[in-house]
Amino acid sequence: MEQDIIIAIDGYSSSGKSSMARSLARAIGYRYIDSGAMYRAVTLYAMRHGLIDAEHNVDTKALIDSLPDINIDFEIIGGRQSTILNGEDVEDEIRQLPVSNNVSPVAAIPEVRHMLVTLQQACGAKKGIVMDGRDIGTTVFPNAELKVFVNAPAETRAKRRMLELRAKGQDVTFDEILSNVKQRDFIDENRAESPLRRAEDAIDFDNSNMSIEEQDKALLNLFYNKVNK
Ligand code: DC
């Protein structure tokens, strides 16, 4: 029997990496961890406690002081994986635009990253895991056996995100989504702490012209090529 490995899937926002990672984990019986959901949950906590103002300024000191009070977990509820913040299912709320608009400055705070990276590393202690994010192949699991870097142009990603949010009944325009995607790309690539960067040993994966089935199959092939070597 092949040995369980760690699979790190990094890439830009709305590149489709989360659904690819989730499908792969399901297909091969691995645990899936969405590291972005953790940054989103911390952001929601900060918003609810009045630690972020309308201009997206974060009260960094107060948030750092609050970190010991923030507990994040994942549970399967009604057949889907939900993010649990201090015992509450916040899966839907963390996906909405107010959280998306505030998450990058929160994810740039080194203390927040240290706490979440430690949590992420603990999740991978037994291997057999697929984790997606921005720094999984570089910082969280630099020794991951399989690293994939997913990319597609900002306009393609914004269009996907718009359709996804509209399907959930949210009233959003292409322009506001595109500007959110570009702004997040900029902050993710330029922050001092663990900026979004392709690991040198990552496999590039551009899924702009792939259907969901094609991208799932291509990723599954990468996995089998790796474990059957
Ligand atoms: O993947 P996502 O859009 O749900 O991520 C939300 C935010 O969290 C995004 O702005 C980047 C940040 N993030 C990060 O800095 N590091 C990660 N490993 C995952 C997400």
mmCIF file with all atom_site columns, N, CA and C and ligand atoms in Angstrom, residues 9-15 17-18 32 34-40 43 94-95 99-100 102-108 113 116-117 120 131-136 140 161 180 183-185 187-188 191 193-196, ligand 1:
data_model
loop_
_atom_site.group_PDB
_atom_site.id
_atom_site.type_symbol
_atom_site.label_atom_id
_atom_site.label_alt_id
_atom_site.label_comp_id
_atom_site.label_asym_id
_atom_site.label_entity_id
_atom_site.label_seq_id
_atom_site.pdbx_PDB_ins_code
_atom_site.Cartn_x
_atom_site.Cartn_y
_atom_site.Cartn_z
_atom_site.occupancy
_atom_site.B_iso_or_equiv
_atom_site.pdbx_formal_charge
_atom_site.auth_seq_id
_atom_site.auth_comp_id
_atom_site.auth_asym_id
_atom_site.auth_atom_id
_atom_site.pdbx_PDB_model_num
ATOM   1   N N  . ILE A 1 9   ? -1.689  22.765 -1.959 1.00 0.00 ? 9   ILE A N  1
ATOM   2   C CA . ILE A 1 9   ? -2.225  23.410 -3.156 1.00 0.00 ? 9   ILE A CA 1
ATOM   3   C C  . ILE A 1 9   ? -2.306  24.903 -2.886 1.00 0.00 ? 9   ILE A C  1
ATOM   4   N N  . ASP A 1 10  ? -1.449  25.665 -3.540 1.00 0.00 ? 10  ASP A N  1
ATOM   5   C CA . ASP A 1 10  ? -1.440  27.114 -3.342 1.00 0.00 ? 10  ASP A CA 1
ATOM   6   C C  . ASP A 1 10  ? -1.887  27.819 -4.607 1.00 0.00 ? 10  ASP A C  1
ATOM   7   N N  . GLY A 1 11  ? -2.264  29.082 -4.445 1.00 0.00 ? 11  GLY A N  1
ATOM   8   C CA . GLY A 1 11  ? -2.627  29.851 -5.623 1.00 0.00 ? 11  GLY A CA 1
ATOM   9   C C  . GLY A 1 11  ? -3.380  31.109 -5.240 1.00 0.00 ? 11  GLY A C  1
ATOM   10  N N  . TYR A 1 12  ? -3.714  31.877 -6.285 1.00 0.00 ? 12  TYR A N  1
ATOM   11  C CA . TYR A 1 12  ? -4.403  33.149 -6.085 1.00 0.00 ? 12  TYR A CA 1
ATOM   12  C C  . TYR A 1 12  ? -5.842  32.923 -5.637 1.00 0.00 ? 12  TYR A C  1
ATOM   13  N N  . SER A 1 13  ? -6.474  34.004 -5.138 1.00 0.00 ? 13  SER A N  1
ATOM   14  C CA . SER A 1 13  ? -7.862  33.884 -4.693 1.00 0.00 ? 13  SER A CA 1
ATOM   15  C C  . SER A 1 13  ? -8.762  33.546 -5.877 1.00 0.00 ? 13  SER A C  1
ATOM   16  N N  . SER A 1 14  ? -9.777  32.766 -5.619 1.00 0.00 ? 14  SER A N  1
ATOM   17  C CA . SER A 1 14  ? -10.755 32.344 -6.635 1.00 0.00 ? 14  SER A CA 1
ATOM   18  C C  . SER A 1 14  ? -10.123 31.648 -7.839 1.00 0.00 ? 14  SER A C  1
ATOM   19  N N  . SER A 1 15  ? -9.029  30.958 -7.617 1.00 0.00 ? 15  SER A N  1
ATOM   20  C CA . SER A 1 15  ? -8.409  30.222 -8.734 1.00 0.00 ? 15  SER A CA 1
ATOM   21  C C  . SER A 1 15  ? -9.057  28.851 -8.878 1.00 0.00 ? 15  SER A C  1
ATOM   22  N N  . LYS A 1 17  ? -8.775  26.621 -6.485 1.00 0.00 ? 17  LYS A N  1
ATOM   23  C CA . LYS A 1 17  ? -7.942  25.651 -5.769 1.00 0.00 ? 17  LYS A CA 1
ATOM   24  C C  . LYS A 1 17  ? -8.705  24.940 -4.653 1.00 0.00 ? 17  LYS A C  1
ATOM   25  N N  . SER A 1 18  ? -9.651  25.642 -3.997 1.00 0.00 ? 18  SER A N  1
ATOM   26  C CA . SER A 1 18  ? -10.370 24.985 -2.896 1.00 0.00 ? 18  SER A CA 1
ATOM   27  C C  . SER A 1 18  ? -11.237 23.846 -3.412 1.00 0.00 ? 18  SER A C  1
ATOM   28  N N  . TYR A 1 32  ? -9.312  17.056 4.088  1.00 0.00 ? 32  TYR A N  1
ATOM   29  C CA . TYR A 1 32  ? -9.138  18.345 3.406  1.00 0.00 ? 32  TYR A CA 1
ATOM   30  C C  . TYR A 1 32  ? -9.166  19.483 4.425  1.00 0.00 ? 32  TYR A C  1
ATOM   31  N N  . ASP A 1 34  ? -8.987  23.706 4.541  1.00 0.00 ? 34  ASP A N  1
ATOM   32  C CA . ASP A 1 34  ? -9.031  24.985 3.828  1.00 0.00 ? 34  ASP A CA 1
ATOM   33  C C  . ASP A 1 34  ? -8.395  26.040 4.742  1.00 0.00 ? 34  ASP A C  1
ATOM   34  N N  . SER A 1 35  ? -7.113  26.344 4.488  1.00 0.00 ? 35  SER A N  1
ATOM   35  C CA . SER A 1 35  ? -6.439  27.265 5.414  1.00 0.00 ? 35  SER A CA 1
ATOM   36  C C  . SER A 1 35  ? -7.007  28.678 5.300  1.00 0.00 ? 35  SER A C  1
ATOM   37  N N  . GLY A 1 36  ? -7.529  29.041 4.119  1.00 0.00 ? 36  GLY A N  1
ATOM   38  C CA . GLY A 1 36  ? -8.136  30.371 3.963  1.00 0.00 ? 36  GLY A CA 1
ATOM   39  C C  . GLY A 1 36  ? -9.328  30.551 4.889  1.00 0.00 ? 36  GLY A C  1
ATOM   40  N N  . ALA A 1 37  ? -10.052 29.448 5.134  1.00 0.00 ? 37  ALA A N  1
ATOM   41  C CA . ALA A 1 37  ? -11.214 29.525 6.033  1.00 0.00 ? 37  ALA A CA 1
ATOM   42  C C  . ALA A 1 37  ? -10.779 29.939 7.438  1.00 0.00 ? 37  ALA A C  1
ATOM   43  N N  . MET A 1 38  ? -9.562  29.530 7.807  1.00 0.00 ? 38  MET A N  1
ATOM   44  C CA . MET A 1 38  ? -9.065  29.901 9.149  1.00 0.00 ? 38  MET A CA 1
ATOM   45  C C  . MET A 1 38  ? -8.824  31.418 9.215  1.00 0.00 ? 38  MET A C  1
ATOM   46  N N  . TYR A 1 39  ? -8.213  31.982 8.154  1.00 0.00 ? 39  TYR A N  1
ATOM   47  C CA . TYR A 1 39  ? -7.983  33.440 8.138  1.00 0.00 ? 39  TYR A CA 1
ATOM   48  C C  . TYR A 1 39  ? -9.317  34.175 8.099  1.00 0.00 ? 39  TYR A C  1
ATOM   49  N N  . ARG A 1 40  ? -10.277 33.603 7.382  1.00 0.00 ? 40  ARG A N  1
ATOM   50  C CA . ARG A 1 40  ? -11.601 34.220 7.313  1.00 0.00 ? 40  ARG A CA 1
ATOM   51  C C  . ARG A 1 40  ? -12.297 34.186 8.683  1.00 0.00 ? 40  ARG A C  1
ATOM   52  N N  . THR A 1 43  ? -10.927 36.794 10.876 1.00 0.00 ? 43  THR A N  1
ATOM   53  C CA . THR A 1 43  ? -11.431 38.095 10.407 1.00 0.00 ? 43  THR A CA 1
ATOM   54  C C  . THR A 1 43  ? -12.858 38.325 10.901 1.00 0.00 ? 43  THR A C  1
ATOM   55  N N  . ILE A 1 94  ? -18.472 33.415 6.605  1.00 0.00 ? 94  ILE A N  1
ATOM   56  C CA . ILE A 1 94  ? -17.084 33.747 6.247  1.00 0.00 ? 94  ILE A CA 1
ATOM   57  C C  . ILE A 1 94  ? -16.873 33.845 4.735  1.00 0.00 ? 94  ILE A C  1
ATOM   58  N N  . ARG A 1 95  ? -17.851 33.356 3.950  1.00 0.00 ? 95  ARG A N  1
ATOM   59  C CA . ARG A 1 95  ? -17.702 33.411 2.482  1.00 0.00 ? 95  ARG A CA 1
ATOM   60  C C  . ARG A 1 95  ? -18.269 34.701 1.905  1.00 0.00 ? 95  ARG A C  1
ATOM   61  N N  . VAL A 1 99  ? -16.484 39.851 4.761  1.00 0.00 ? 99  VAL A N  1
ATOM   62  C CA . VAL A 1 99  ? -15.301 39.146 5.276  1.00 0.00 ? 99  VAL A CA 1
ATOM   63  C C  . VAL A 1 99  ? -14.201 39.158 4.213  1.00 0.00 ? 99  VAL A C  1
ATOM   64  N N  . SER A 1 100 ? -14.580 38.890 2.940  1.00 0.00 ? 100 SER A N  1
ATOM   65  C CA . SER A 1 100 ? -13.566 38.902 1.865  1.00 0.00 ? 100 SER A CA 1
ATOM   66  C C  . SER A 1 100 ? -12.855 40.256 1.792  1.00 0.00 ? 100 SER A C  1
ATOM   67  N N  . ASN A 1 102 ? -12.177 42.258 4.196  1.00 0.00 ? 102 ASN A N  1
ATOM   68  C CA . ASN A 1 102 ? -11.352 42.568 5.369  1.00 0.00 ? 102 ASN A CA 1
ATOM   69  C C  . ASN A 1 102 ? -10.254 41.547 5.640  1.00 0.00 ? 102 ASN A C  1
ATOM   70  N N  . VAL A 1 103 ? -10.280 40.430 4.920  1.00 0.00 ? 103 VAL A N  1
ATOM   71  C CA . VAL A 1 103 ? -9.404  39.323 5.328  1.00 0.00 ? 103 VAL A CA 1
ATOM   72  C C  . VAL A 1 103 ? -7.919  39.556 5.043  1.00 0.00 ? 103 VAL A C  1
ATOM   73  N N  . SER A 1 104 ? -7.577  40.241 3.947  1.00 0.00 ? 104 SER A N  1
ATOM   74  C CA . SER A 1 104 ? -6.149  40.371 3.619  1.00 0.00 ? 104 SER A CA 1
ATOM   75  C C  . SER A 1 104 ? -5.350  41.108 4.692  1.00 0.00 ? 104 SER A C  1
ATOM   76  N N  . PRO A 1 105 ? -5.831  42.263 5.212  1.00 0.00 ? 105 PRO A N  1
ATOM   77  C CA . PRO A 1 105 ? -5.041  42.901 6.274  1.00 0.00 ? 105 PRO A CA 1
ATOM   78  C C  . PRO A 1 105 ? -4.904  42.038 7.522  1.00 0.00 ? 105 PRO A C  1
ATOM   79  N N  . VAL A 1 106 ? -5.921  41.241 7.820  1.00 0.00 ? 106 VAL A N  1
ATOM   80  C CA . VAL A 1 106 ? -5.826  40.352 8.985  1.00 0.00 ? 106 VAL A CA 1
ATOM   81  C C  . VAL A 1 106 ? -4.774  39.265 8.715  1.00 0.00 ? 106 VAL A C  1
ATOM   82  N N  . ALA A 1 107 ? -4.787  38.734 7.477  1.00 0.00 ? 107 ALA A N  1
ATOM   83  C CA . ALA A 1 107 ? -3.834  37.665 7.126  1.00 0.00 ? 107 ALA A CA 1
ATOM   84  C C  . ALA A 1 107 ? -2.408  38.186 7.025  1.00 0.00 ? 107 ALA A C  1
ATOM   85  N N  . ALA A 1 108 ? -2.233  39.505 7.032  1.00 0.00 ? 108 ALA A N  1
ATOM   86  C CA . ALA A 1 108 ? -0.875  40.061 6.957  1.00 0.00 ? 108 ALA A CA 1
ATOM   87  C C  . ALA A 1 108 ? -0.243  40.222 8.339  1.00 0.00 ? 108 ALA A C  1
ATOM   88  N N  . ARG A 1 113 ? -0.671  34.844 11.607 1.00 0.00 ? 113 ARG A N  1
ATOM   89  C CA . ARG A 1 113 ? -0.111  33.786 10.755 1.00 0.00 ? 113 ARG A CA 1
ATOM   90  C C  . ARG A 1 113 ? 0.577   32.712 11.606 1.00 0.00 ? 113 ARG A C  1
ATOM   91  N N  . LEU A 1 116 ? -2.017  30.445 13.131 1.00 0.00 ? 116 LEU A N  1
ATOM   92  C CA . LEU A 1 116 ? -2.715  29.570 12.187 1.00 0.00 ? 116 LEU A CA 1
ATOM   93  C C  . LEU A 1 116 ? -1.765  28.562 11.530 1.00 0.00 ? 116 LEU A C  1
ATOM   94  N N  . VAL A 1 117 ? -0.524  28.967 11.284 1.00 0.00 ? 117 VAL A N  1
ATOM   95  C CA . VAL A 1 117 ? 0.437   28.017 10.698 1.00 0.00 ? 117 VAL A CA 1
ATOM   96  C C  . VAL A 1 117 ? 0.665   26.853 11.674 1.00 0.00 ? 117 VAL A C  1
ATOM   97  N N  . GLN A 1 120 ? -2.258  24.638 11.415 1.00 0.00 ? 120 GLN A N  1
ATOM   98  C CA . GLN A 1 120 ? -2.234  23.905 10.131 1.00 0.00 ? 120 GLN A CA 1
ATOM   99  C C  . GLN A 1 120 ? -1.221  22.763 10.189 1.00 0.00 ? 120 GLN A C  1
ATOM   100 N N  . MET A 1 131 ? -4.152  20.296 1.753  1.00 0.00 ? 131 MET A N  1
ATOM   101 C CA . MET A 1 131 ? -4.410  21.630 2.321  1.00 0.00 ? 131 MET A CA 1
ATOM   102 C C  . MET A 1 131 ? -4.230  22.671 1.241  1.00 0.00 ? 131 MET A C  1
ATOM   103 N N  . ASP A 1 132 ? -5.151  23.626 1.161  1.00 0.00 ? 132 ASP A N  1
ATOM   104 C CA . ASP A 1 132 ? -4.994  24.693 0.172  1.00 0.00 ? 132 ASP A CA 1
ATOM   105 C C  . ASP A 1 132 ? -4.828  26.037 0.856  1.00 0.00 ? 132 ASP A C  1
ATOM   106 N N  . GLY A 1 133 ? -4.107  26.948 0.156  1.00 0.00 ? 133 GLY A N  1
ATOM   107 C CA . GLY A 1 133 ? -3.863  28.261 0.731  1.00 0.00 ? 133 GLY A CA 1
ATOM   108 C C  . GLY A 1 133 ? -2.929  29.083 -0.132 1.00 0.00 ? 133 GLY A C  1
ATOM   109 N N  . ARG A 1 134 ? -2.076  29.860 0.536  1.00 0.00 ? 134 ARG A N  1
ATOM   110 C CA . ARG A 1 134 ? -1.133  30.734 -0.172 1.00 0.00 ? 134 ARG A CA 1
ATOM   111 C C  . ARG A 1 134 ? 0.313   30.371 0.121  1.00 0.00 ? 134 ARG A C  1
ATOM   112 N N  . ASP A 1 135 ? 0.549   29.799 1.300  1.00 0.00 ? 135 ASP A N  1
ATOM   113 C CA . ASP A 1 135 ? 1.925   29.550 1.751  1.00 0.00 ? 135 ASP A CA 1
ATOM   114 C C  . ASP A 1 135 ? 2.084   28.121 2.241  1.00 0.00 ? 135 ASP A C  1
ATOM   115 N N  . ILE A 1 136 ? 1.245   27.233 1.725  1.00 0.00 ? 136 ILE A N  1
ATOM   116 C CA . ILE A 1 136 ? 1.276   25.860 2.249  1.00 0.00 ? 136 ILE A CA 1
ATOM   117 C C  . ILE A 1 136 ? 2.555   25.154 1.792  1.00 0.00 ? 136 ILE A C  1
ATOM   118 N N  . VAL A 1 140 ? 4.115   26.373 5.450  1.00 0.00 ? 140 VAL A N  1
ATOM   119 C CA . VAL A 1 140 ? 3.433   25.424 6.341  1.00 0.00 ? 140 VAL A CA 1
ATOM   120 C C  . VAL A 1 140 ? 4.045   24.028 6.192  1.00 0.00 ? 140 VAL A C  1
ATOM   121 N N  . ARG A 1 161 ? -15.982 33.776 -9.540 1.00 0.00 ? 161 ARG A N  1
ATOM   122 C CA . ARG A 1 161 ? -16.412 34.168 -8.189 1.00 0.00 ? 161 ARG A CA 1
ATOM   123 C C  . ARG A 1 161 ? -17.787 34.841 -8.239 1.00 0.00 ? 161 ARG A C  1
ATOM   124 N N  . ASN A 1 180 ? -11.998 43.431 -5.865 1.00 0.00 ? 180 ASN A N  1
ATOM   125 C CA . ASN A 1 180 ? -11.666 42.677 -4.650 1.00 0.00 ? 180 ASN A CA 1
ATOM   126 C C  . ASN A 1 180 ? -10.583 41.623 -4.941 1.00 0.00 ? 180 ASN A C  1
ATOM   127 N N  . GLN A 1 183 ? -7.244  43.430 -5.541 1.00 0.00 ? 183 GLN A N  1
ATOM   128 C CA . GLN A 1 183 ? -6.722  43.999 -4.302 1.00 0.00 ? 183 GLN A CA 1
ATOM   129 C C  . GLN A 1 183 ? -6.143  42.886 -3.416 1.00 0.00 ? 183 GLN A C  1
ATOM   130 N N  . ARG A 1 184 ? -6.843  41.751 -3.366 1.00 0.00 ? 184 ARG A N  1
ATOM   131 C CA . ARG A 1 184 ? -6.340  40.642 -2.547 1.00 0.00 ? 184 ARG A CA 1
ATOM   132 C C  . ARG A 1 184 ? -5.044  40.079 -3.133 1.00 0.00 ? 184 ARG A C  1
ATOM   133 N N  . ASP A 1 185 ? -4.972  39.978 -4.472 1.00 0.00 ? 185 ASP A N  1
ATOM   134 C CA . ASP A 1 185 ? -3.726  39.505 -5.107 1.00 0.00 ? 185 ASP A CA 1
ATOM   135 C C  . ASP A 1 185 ? -2.565  40.396 -4.666 1.00 0.00 ? 185 ASP A C  1
ATOM   136 N N  . ILE A 1 187 ? -2.239  42.482 -2.061 1.00 0.00 ? 187 ILE A N  1
ATOM   137 C CA . ILE A 1 187 ? -1.854  42.384 -0.643 1.00 0.00 ? 187 ILE A CA 1
ATOM   138 C C  . ILE A 1 187 ? -1.193  41.026 -0.380 1.00 0.00 ? 187 ILE A C  1
ATOM   139 N N  . ASP A 1 188 ? -1.765  39.962 -0.946 1.00 0.00 ? 188 ASP A N  1
ATOM   140 C CA . ASP A 1 188 ? -1.203  38.616 -0.715 1.00 0.00 ? 188 ASP A CA 1
ATOM   141 C C  . ASP A 1 188 ? 0.242   38.511 -1.222 1.00 0.00 ? 188 ASP A C  1
ATOM   142 N N  . ARG A 1 191 ? 2.738   41.287 1.058  1.00 0.00 ? 191 ARG A N  1
ATOM   143 C CA . ARG A 1 191 ? 2.913   41.382 2.512  1.00 0.00 ? 191 ARG A CA 1
ATOM   144 C C  . ARG A 1 191 ? 4.304   40.873 2.894  1.00 0.00 ? 191 ARG A C  1
ATOM   145 N N  . GLU A 1 193 ? 5.177   39.143 5.607  1.00 0.00 ? 193 GLU A N  1
ATOM   146 C CA . GLU A 1 193 ? 5.183   37.817 6.234  1.00 0.00 ? 193 GLU A CA 1
ATOM   147 C C  . GLU A 1 193 ? 4.592   36.789 5.264  1.00 0.00 ? 193 GLU A C  1
ATOM   148 N N  . SER A 1 194 ? 5.360   35.771 4.893  1.00 0.00 ? 194 SER A N  1
ATOM   149 C CA . SER A 1 194 ? 4.877   34.699 4.008  1.00 0.00 ? 194 SER A CA 1
ATOM   150 C C  . SER A 1 194 ? 4.054   35.194 2.832  1.00 0.00 ? 194 SER A C  1
ATOM   151 N N  . PRO A 1 195 ? 4.608   36.035 1.951  1.00 0.00 ? 195 PRO A N  1
ATOM   152 C CA . PRO A 1 195 ? 3.813   36.474 0.795  1.00 0.00 ? 195 PRO A CA 1
ATOM   153 C C  . PRO A 1 195 ? 3.463   35.298 -0.109 1.00 0.00 ? 195 PRO A C  1
ATOM   154 N N  . LEU A 1 196 ? 2.400   35.470 -0.903 1.00 0.00 ? 196 LEU A N  1
ATOM   155 C CA . LEU A 1 196 ? 2.010   34.429 -1.849 1.00 0.00 ? 196 LEU A CA 1
ATOM   156 C C  . LEU A 1 196 ? 3.139   34.260 -2.866 1.00 0.00 ? 196 LEU A C  1
HETATM 157 O O1 . DC  B 2 .   ? -8.418  31.275 -0.131 1.00 0.00 ? 1   DC  B O1 1
HETATM 158 P P1 . DC  B 2 .   ? -9.286  32.370 0.442  1.00 0.00 ? 1   DC  B P1 1
HETATM 159 O O2 . DC  B 2 .   ? -9.702  33.417 -0.560 1.00 0.00 ? 1   DC  B O2 1
HETATM 160 O O3 . DC  B 2 .   ? -10.440 31.853 1.230  1.00 0.00 ? 1   DC  B O3 1
HETATM 161 O O4 . DC  B 2 .   ? -8.328  33.120 1.484  1.00 0.00 ? 1   DC  B O4 1
HETATM 162 C C1 . DC  B 2 .   ? -8.772  34.184 2.247  1.00 0.00 ? 1   DC  B C1 1
HETATM 163 C C2 . DC  B 2 .   ? -7.623  35.139 2.550  1.00 0.00 ? 1   DC  B C2 1
HETATM 164 O O5 . DC  B 2 .   ? -6.705  34.531 3.465  1.00 0.00 ? 1   DC  B O5 1
HETATM 165 C C3 . DC  B 2 .   ? -6.830  35.623 1.353  1.00 0.00 ? 1   DC  B C3 1
HETATM 166 O O6 . DC  B 2 .   ? -6.840  37.039 1.298  1.00 0.00 ? 1   DC  B O6 1
HETATM 167 C C4 . DC  B 2 .   ? -5.423  35.174 1.595  1.00 0.00 ? 1   DC  B C4 1
HETATM 168 C C5 . DC  B 2 .   ? -5.380  34.698 3.003  1.00 0.00 ? 1   DC  B C5 1
HETATM 169 N N1 . DC  B 2 .   ? -4.686  33.429 3.130  1.00 0.00 ? 1   DC  B N1 1
HETATM 170 C C6 . DC  B 2 .   ? -3.370  33.456 3.481  1.00 0.00 ? 1   DC  B C6 1
HETATM 171 O O7 . DC  B 2 .   ? -2.801  34.533 3.625  1.00 0.00 ? 1   DC  B O7 1
HETATM 172 N N2 . DC  B 2 .   ? -2.690  32.302 3.662  1.00 0.00 ? 1   DC  B N2 1
HETATM 173 C C7 . DC  B 2 .   ? -3.292  31.131 3.479  1.00 0.00 ? 1   DC  B C7 1
HETATM 174 N N3 . DC  B 2 .   ? -2.606  30.009 3.678  1.00 0.00 ? 1   DC  B N3 1
HETATM 175 C C8 . DC  B 2 .   ? -4.650  31.077 3.089  1.00 0.00 ? 1   DC  B C8 1
HETATM 176 C C9 . DC  B 2 .   ? -5.318  32.251 2.907  1.00 0.00 ? 1   DC  B C9 1
#
